[in-house]
Coordinates of C-alpha atoms in Angstrom, one line a residue:
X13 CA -23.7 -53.3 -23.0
X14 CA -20.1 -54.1 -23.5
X15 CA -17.5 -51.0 -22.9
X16 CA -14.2 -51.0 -23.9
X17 CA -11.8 -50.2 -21.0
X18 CA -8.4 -49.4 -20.4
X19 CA -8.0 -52.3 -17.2
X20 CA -8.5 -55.1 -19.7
X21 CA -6.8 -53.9 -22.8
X22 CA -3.8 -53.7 -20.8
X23 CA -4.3 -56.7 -18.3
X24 CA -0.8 -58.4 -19.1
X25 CA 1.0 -55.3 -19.7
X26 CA 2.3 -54.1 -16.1
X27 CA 3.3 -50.8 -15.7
X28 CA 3.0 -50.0 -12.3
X29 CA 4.6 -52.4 -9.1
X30 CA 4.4 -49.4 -6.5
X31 CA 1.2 -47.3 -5.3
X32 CA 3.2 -44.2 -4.5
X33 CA 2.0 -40.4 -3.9
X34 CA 2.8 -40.2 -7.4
X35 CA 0.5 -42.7 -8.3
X36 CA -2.1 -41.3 -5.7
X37 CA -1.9 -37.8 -7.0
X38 CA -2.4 -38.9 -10.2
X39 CA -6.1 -40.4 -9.7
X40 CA -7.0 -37.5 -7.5
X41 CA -5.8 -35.0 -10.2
X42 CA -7.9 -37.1 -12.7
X43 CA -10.8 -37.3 -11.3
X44 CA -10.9 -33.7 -10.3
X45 CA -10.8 -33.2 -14.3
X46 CA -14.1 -35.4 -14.5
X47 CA -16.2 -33.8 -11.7
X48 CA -15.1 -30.0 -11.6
X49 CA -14.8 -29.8 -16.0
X50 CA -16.3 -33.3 -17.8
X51 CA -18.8 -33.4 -15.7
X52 CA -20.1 -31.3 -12.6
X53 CA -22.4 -32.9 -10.6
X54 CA -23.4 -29.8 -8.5
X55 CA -24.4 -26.7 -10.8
X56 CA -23.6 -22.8 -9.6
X57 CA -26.0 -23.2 -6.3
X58 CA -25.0 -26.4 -5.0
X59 CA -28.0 -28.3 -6.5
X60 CA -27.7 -31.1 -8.4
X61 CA -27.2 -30.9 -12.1
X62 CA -29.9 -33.8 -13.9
X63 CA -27.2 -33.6 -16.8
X64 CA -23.9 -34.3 -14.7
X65 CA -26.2 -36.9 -12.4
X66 CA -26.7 -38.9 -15.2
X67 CA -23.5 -39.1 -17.0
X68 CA -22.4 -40.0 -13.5
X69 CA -24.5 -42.7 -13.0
X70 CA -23.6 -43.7 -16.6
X71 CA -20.5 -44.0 -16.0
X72 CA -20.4 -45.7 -12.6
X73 CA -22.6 -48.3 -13.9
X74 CA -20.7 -48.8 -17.2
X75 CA -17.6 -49.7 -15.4
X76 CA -19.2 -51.5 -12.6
X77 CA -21.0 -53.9 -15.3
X78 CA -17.1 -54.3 -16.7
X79 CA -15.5 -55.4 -13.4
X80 CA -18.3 -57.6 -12.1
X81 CA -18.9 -55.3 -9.3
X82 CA -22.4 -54.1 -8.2
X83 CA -21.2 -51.1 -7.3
X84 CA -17.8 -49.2 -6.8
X85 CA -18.0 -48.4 -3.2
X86 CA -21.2 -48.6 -0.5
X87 CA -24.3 -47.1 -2.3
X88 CA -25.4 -46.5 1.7
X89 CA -24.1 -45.2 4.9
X90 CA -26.0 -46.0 8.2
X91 CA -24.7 -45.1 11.6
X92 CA -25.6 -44.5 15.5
X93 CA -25.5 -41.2 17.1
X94 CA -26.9 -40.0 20.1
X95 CA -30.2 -37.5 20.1
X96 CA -31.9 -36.1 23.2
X97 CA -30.0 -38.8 24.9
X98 CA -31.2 -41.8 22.8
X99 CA -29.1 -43.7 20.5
X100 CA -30.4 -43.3 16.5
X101 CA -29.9 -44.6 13.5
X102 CA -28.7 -42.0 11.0
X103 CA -29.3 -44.0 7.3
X104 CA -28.9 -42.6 3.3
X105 CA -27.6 -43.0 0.2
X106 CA -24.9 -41.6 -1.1
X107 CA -24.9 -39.3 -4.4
X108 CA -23.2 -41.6 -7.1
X109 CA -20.7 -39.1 -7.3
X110 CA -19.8 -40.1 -4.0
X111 CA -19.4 -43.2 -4.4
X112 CA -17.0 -43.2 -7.5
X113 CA -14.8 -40.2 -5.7
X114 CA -14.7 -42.9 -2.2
X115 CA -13.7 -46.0 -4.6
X116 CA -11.3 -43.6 -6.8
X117 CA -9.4 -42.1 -4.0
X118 CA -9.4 -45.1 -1.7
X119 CA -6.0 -46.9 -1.2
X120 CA -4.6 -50.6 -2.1
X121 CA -5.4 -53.2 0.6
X122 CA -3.3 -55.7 1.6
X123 CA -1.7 -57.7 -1.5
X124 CA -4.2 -56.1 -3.2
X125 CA -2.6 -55.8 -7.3
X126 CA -1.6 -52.5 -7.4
X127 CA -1.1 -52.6 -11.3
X128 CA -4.7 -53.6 -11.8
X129 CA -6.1 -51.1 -9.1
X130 CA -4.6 -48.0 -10.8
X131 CA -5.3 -49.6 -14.2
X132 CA -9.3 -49.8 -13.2
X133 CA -9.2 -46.4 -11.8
X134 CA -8.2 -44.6 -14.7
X135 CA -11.0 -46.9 -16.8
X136 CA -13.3 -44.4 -15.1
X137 CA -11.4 -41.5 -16.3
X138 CA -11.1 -43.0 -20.0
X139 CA -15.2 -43.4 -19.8
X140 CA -15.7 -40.6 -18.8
X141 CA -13.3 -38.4 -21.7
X142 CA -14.9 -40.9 -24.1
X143 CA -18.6 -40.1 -23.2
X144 CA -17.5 -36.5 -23.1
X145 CA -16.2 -36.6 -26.3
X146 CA -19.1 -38.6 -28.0
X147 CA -21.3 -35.2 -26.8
X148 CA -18.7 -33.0 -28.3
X149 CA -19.0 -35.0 -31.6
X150 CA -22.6 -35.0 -31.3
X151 CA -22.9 -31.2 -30.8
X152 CA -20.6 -30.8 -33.8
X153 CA -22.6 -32.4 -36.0
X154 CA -25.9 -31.3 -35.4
X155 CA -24.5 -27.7 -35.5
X156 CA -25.9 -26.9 -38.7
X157 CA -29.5 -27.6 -38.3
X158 CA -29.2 -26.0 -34.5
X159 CA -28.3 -22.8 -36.3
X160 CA -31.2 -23.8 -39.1
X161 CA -33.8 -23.8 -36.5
X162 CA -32.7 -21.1 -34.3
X163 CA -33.4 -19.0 -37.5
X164 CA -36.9 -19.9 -37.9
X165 CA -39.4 -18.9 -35.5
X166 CA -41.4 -21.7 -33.4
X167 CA -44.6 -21.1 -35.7
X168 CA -44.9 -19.9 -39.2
X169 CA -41.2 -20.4 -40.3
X170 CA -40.2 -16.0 -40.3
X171 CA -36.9 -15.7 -39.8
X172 CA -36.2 -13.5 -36.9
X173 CA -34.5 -10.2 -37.5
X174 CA -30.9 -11.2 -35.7
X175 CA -28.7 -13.5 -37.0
X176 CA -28.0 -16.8 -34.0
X177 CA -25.3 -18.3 -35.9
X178 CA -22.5 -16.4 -34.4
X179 CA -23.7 -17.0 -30.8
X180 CA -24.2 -20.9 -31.9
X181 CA -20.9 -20.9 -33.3
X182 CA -19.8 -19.1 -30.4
X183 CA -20.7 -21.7 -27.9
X184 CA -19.3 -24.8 -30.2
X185 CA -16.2 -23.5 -30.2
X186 CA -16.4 -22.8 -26.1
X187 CA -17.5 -26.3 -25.6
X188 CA -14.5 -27.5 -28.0
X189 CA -11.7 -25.8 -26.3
X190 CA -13.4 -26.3 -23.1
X191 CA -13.2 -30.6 -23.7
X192 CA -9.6 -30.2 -25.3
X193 CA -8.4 -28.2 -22.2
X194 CA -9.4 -31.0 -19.8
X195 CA -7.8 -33.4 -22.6
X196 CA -4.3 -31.4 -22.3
X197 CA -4.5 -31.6 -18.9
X198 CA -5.5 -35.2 -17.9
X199 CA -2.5 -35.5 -20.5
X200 CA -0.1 -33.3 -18.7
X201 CA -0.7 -34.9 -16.0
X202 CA -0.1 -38.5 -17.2
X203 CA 3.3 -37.0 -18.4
X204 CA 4.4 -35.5 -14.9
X205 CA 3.6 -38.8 -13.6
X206 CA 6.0 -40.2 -16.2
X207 CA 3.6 -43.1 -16.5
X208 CA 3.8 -42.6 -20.7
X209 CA 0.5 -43.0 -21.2
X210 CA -1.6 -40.7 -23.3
X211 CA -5.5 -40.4 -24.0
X212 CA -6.7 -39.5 -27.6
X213 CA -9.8 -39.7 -29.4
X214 CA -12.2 -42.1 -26.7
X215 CA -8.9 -44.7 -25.5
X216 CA -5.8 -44.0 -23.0
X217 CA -3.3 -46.1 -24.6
X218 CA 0.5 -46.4 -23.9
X219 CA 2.9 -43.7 -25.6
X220 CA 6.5 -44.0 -24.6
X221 CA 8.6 -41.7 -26.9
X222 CA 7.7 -38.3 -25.9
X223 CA 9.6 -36.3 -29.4
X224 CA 7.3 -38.9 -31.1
X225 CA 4.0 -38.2 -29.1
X226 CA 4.8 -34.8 -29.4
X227 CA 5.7 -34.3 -33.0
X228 CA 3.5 -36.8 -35.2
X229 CA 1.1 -38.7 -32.6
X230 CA -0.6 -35.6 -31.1
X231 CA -1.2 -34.1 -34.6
X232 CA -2.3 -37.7 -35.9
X233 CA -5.1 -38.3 -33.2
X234 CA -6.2 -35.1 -33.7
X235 CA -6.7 -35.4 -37.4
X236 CA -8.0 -39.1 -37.6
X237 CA -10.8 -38.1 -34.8
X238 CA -13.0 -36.6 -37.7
X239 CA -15.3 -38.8 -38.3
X240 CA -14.4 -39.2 -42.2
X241 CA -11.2 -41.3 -41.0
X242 CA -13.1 -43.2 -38.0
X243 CA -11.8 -46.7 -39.6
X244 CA -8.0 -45.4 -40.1
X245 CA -8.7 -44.2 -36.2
X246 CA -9.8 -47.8 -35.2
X247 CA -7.3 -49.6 -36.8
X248 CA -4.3 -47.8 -35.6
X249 CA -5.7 -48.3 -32.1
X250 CA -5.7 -51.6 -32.8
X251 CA -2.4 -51.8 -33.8
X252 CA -0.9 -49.7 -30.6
X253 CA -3.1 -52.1 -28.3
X254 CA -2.0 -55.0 -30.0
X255 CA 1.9 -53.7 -29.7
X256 CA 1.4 -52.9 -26.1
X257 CA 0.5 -56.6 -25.3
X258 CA 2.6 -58.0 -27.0
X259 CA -0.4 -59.8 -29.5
X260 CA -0.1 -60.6 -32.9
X261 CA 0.8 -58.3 -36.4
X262 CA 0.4 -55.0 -34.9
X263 CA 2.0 -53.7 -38.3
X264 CA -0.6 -55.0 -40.2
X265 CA -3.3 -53.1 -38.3
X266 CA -1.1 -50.0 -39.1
X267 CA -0.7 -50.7 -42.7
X268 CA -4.3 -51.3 -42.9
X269 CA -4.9 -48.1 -41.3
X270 CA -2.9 -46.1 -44.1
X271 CA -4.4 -48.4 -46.7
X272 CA -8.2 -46.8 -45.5
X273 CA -6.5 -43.2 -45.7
X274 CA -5.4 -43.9 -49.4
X275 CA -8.7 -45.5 -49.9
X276 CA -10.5 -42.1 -48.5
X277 CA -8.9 -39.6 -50.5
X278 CA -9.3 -41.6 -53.6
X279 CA -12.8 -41.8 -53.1
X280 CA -13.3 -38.3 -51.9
X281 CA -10.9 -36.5 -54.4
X282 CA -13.2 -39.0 -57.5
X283 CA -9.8 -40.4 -58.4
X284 CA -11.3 -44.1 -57.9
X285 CA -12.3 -46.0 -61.0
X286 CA -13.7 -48.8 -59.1
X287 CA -11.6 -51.3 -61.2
X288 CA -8.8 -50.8 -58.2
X289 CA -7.8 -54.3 -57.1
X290 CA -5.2 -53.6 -54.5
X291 CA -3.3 -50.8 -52.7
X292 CA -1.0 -50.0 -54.8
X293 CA -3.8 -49.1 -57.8
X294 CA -5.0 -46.7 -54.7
X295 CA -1.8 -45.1 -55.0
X296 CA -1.6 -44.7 -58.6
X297 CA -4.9 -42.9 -58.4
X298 CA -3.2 -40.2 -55.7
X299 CA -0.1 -40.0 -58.2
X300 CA -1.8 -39.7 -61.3
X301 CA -0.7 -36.9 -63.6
X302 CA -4.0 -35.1 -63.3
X303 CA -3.8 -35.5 -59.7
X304 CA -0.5 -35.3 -58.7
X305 CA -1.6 -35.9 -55.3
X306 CA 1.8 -37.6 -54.0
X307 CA 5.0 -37.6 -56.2
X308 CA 6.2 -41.0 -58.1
X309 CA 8.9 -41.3 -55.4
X310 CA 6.6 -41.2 -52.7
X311 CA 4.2 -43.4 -55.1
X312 CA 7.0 -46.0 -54.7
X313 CA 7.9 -45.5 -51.0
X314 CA 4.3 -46.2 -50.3
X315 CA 3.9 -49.5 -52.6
X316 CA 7.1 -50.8 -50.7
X317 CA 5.1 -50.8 -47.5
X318 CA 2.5 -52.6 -48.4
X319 CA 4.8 -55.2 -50.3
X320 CA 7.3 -55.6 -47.4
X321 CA 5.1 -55.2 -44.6
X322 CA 1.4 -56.0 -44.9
X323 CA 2.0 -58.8 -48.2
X324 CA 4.3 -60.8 -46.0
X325 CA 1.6 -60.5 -42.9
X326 CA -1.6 -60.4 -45.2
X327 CA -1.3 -64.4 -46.5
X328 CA -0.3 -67.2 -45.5
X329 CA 3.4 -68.5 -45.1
X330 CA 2.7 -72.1 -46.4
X331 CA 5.6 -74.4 -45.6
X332 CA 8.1 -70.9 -45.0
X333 CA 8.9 -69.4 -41.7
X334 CA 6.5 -67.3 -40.5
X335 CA 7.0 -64.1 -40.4
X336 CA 7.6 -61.9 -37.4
X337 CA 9.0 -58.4 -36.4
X338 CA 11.3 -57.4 -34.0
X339 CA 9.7 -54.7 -31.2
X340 CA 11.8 -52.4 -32.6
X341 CA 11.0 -53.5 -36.1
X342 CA 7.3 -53.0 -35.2
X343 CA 7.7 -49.7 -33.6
X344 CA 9.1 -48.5 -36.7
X345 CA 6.6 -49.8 -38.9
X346 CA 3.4 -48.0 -37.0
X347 CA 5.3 -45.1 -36.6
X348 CA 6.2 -44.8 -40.4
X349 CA 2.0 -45.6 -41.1
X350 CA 1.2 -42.5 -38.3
X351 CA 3.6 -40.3 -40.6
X352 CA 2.5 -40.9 -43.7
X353 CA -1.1 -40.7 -43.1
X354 CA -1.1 -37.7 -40.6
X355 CA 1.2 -36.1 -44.3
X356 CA -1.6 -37.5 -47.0
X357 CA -3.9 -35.8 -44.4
X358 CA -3.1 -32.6 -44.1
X359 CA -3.1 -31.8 -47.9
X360 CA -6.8 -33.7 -48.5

């Protein structure tokens, strides 16, 4: 099974040159998120947690798979020691937690890449936030029919005399803030580090302007990780990934990404005729007078997006130059798609 992972999205994007305490701090920091809140391995009495042994080995085998490795670190220890005066052999394995916490917290050898050392070691930590999460999702959806079943009884379908939705409802939203906690942290952490990298919705990916992390792309992840807007979510990853190294059209990928939120809350709102042969008939249907959705100026503003950014990028330049943004020019454009989505958002 292919897994996506942070070391090869950003292979030719360095970011670090030094393995400093900083650096070191970091991964310890990180993976005592996983182990102690993700994913505990030991429960209350020191026993080992089926769950957390599983999603462990999960995870260790996900990423090992990824960087061609059989494992992360020896599976086995074996040693001699001296008993009632007779050398032994003293043999295990090691608990797969074990062996991801030696290969996490071990250090650089020789003119070992440091870039791609650290960049490997927090793949783990994105695996593991991105299983997490998947759970979280999973629990969120089948919610309702928990609560459906808790109120019938095993055999003959009475309803029990007390009502289990709060205490359901009660433990979702535990589990929630529980997952977003480790989330704010591992983030916190990646800022204190100043390493400008920020995880959101299953992918770390790199975020260098902390007003603009702060004010529009915290509140966008947030709001795109329902799974009604999975495709804007995908395609703006896209587009930071494909900015980050440097690849081709990154603004497209943004553009498309507020082109799939337009295309959303026609369908949703039943604005869409299904005679619609191009964005901007989208945005009609949102500025409609019996939807007045978005204003005719902000009608206009949007149609000039996808005429001067995504037209130009969308077909081909023929005998013309080919067209091409400056970084900052590109910057600009996916931040402008991030803000008007995360505003068409937030009044669907």
């Amino acid at each position: 099974m292919l897994t996506d992972i942070f070391a090869k999205r950003y292979a030719n994007r360095p970011i670090w040159n030094n393995y400093t305490r900083t650096e070191k701090e970091l991964l310890v920091q990180a993976f005592s998120i996983i182990s102690e809140n993700i994913a505990p391995y030991y429960d209350a009495d020191g026993k080992v947690n089926p769950n957390g042994k599983a999603f462990w080995e999960d995870i260790h085998n996900r990423l090992s798979v990824e960087l061609g490795l059989k494992s992360l670190s020896q599976m086995a220890y074996s040693y001699q020691t001296a008993f009632a005066g007779k050398q032994t052999t003293v043999s295990g394995a090691w608990p797969i937690i074990t062996v991801c916490e030696n290969w996490m917290h071990a250090d650089p050898v020789g003119v070992q890449d440091v870039d791609a050392f650290i960049k490997e070691r927090l793949s783990l930590v994105e695996i593991a936030f991105r299983k997490k999460e998947a759970a979280v999702a999973k629990a969120n959806a089948e919610l309702p029919q928990q609560i459906l079943k808790a109120k019938l009884r095993p055999a003959g379908g009475l309803r029990i005399p007390s009502d289990p939705a709060p205490g359901l409802k009660a433990w979702n939203k535990n589990l929630n803030e529980a997952f977003q906690a480790s989330v704010d942290e591992l983030n916190t952490r990646f800022r204190q580090a100043g390493c400008g990298l920020h995880y959101h919705n299953g992918f770390i990916q790199i975020s260098e302007d902390p007003l603009f992390l702060k004010e529009a792309e915290q509140p966008f992840w947030q709001l795109v990780s329902d799974p009604l807007w999975k495709n804007v979510d995908i395609d703006m990853k896209e587009a930071i990934d494909r900015r980050d190294n440097g690849d081709r059209d990154p603004a497209w990928y943004a553009v498309r990404a507020l082109e799939s939120a337009i295309k959303i809350i026609s369908d949703k709102k039943e604005w869409t005729r299904g005679g619609e042969r191009g964005a901007h008939n989208y945005i009609d249907n949102l500025a409609k007078r019996d939807a007045q959705y978005i204003e005719s100026w902000e009608a206009e503003a949007l149609k000039a997006i996808f005429t001067k950014l995504r037209n130009p990028l969308g077909h081909g330049p023929g005998s013309a130059e080919m067209p091409s943004f400056t970084p900052q020019q590109t910057d600009l454009a996916i931040e402008l798609c991030i803000s008007w989505i995360k505003s068409l958002i937030k009044r669907f």
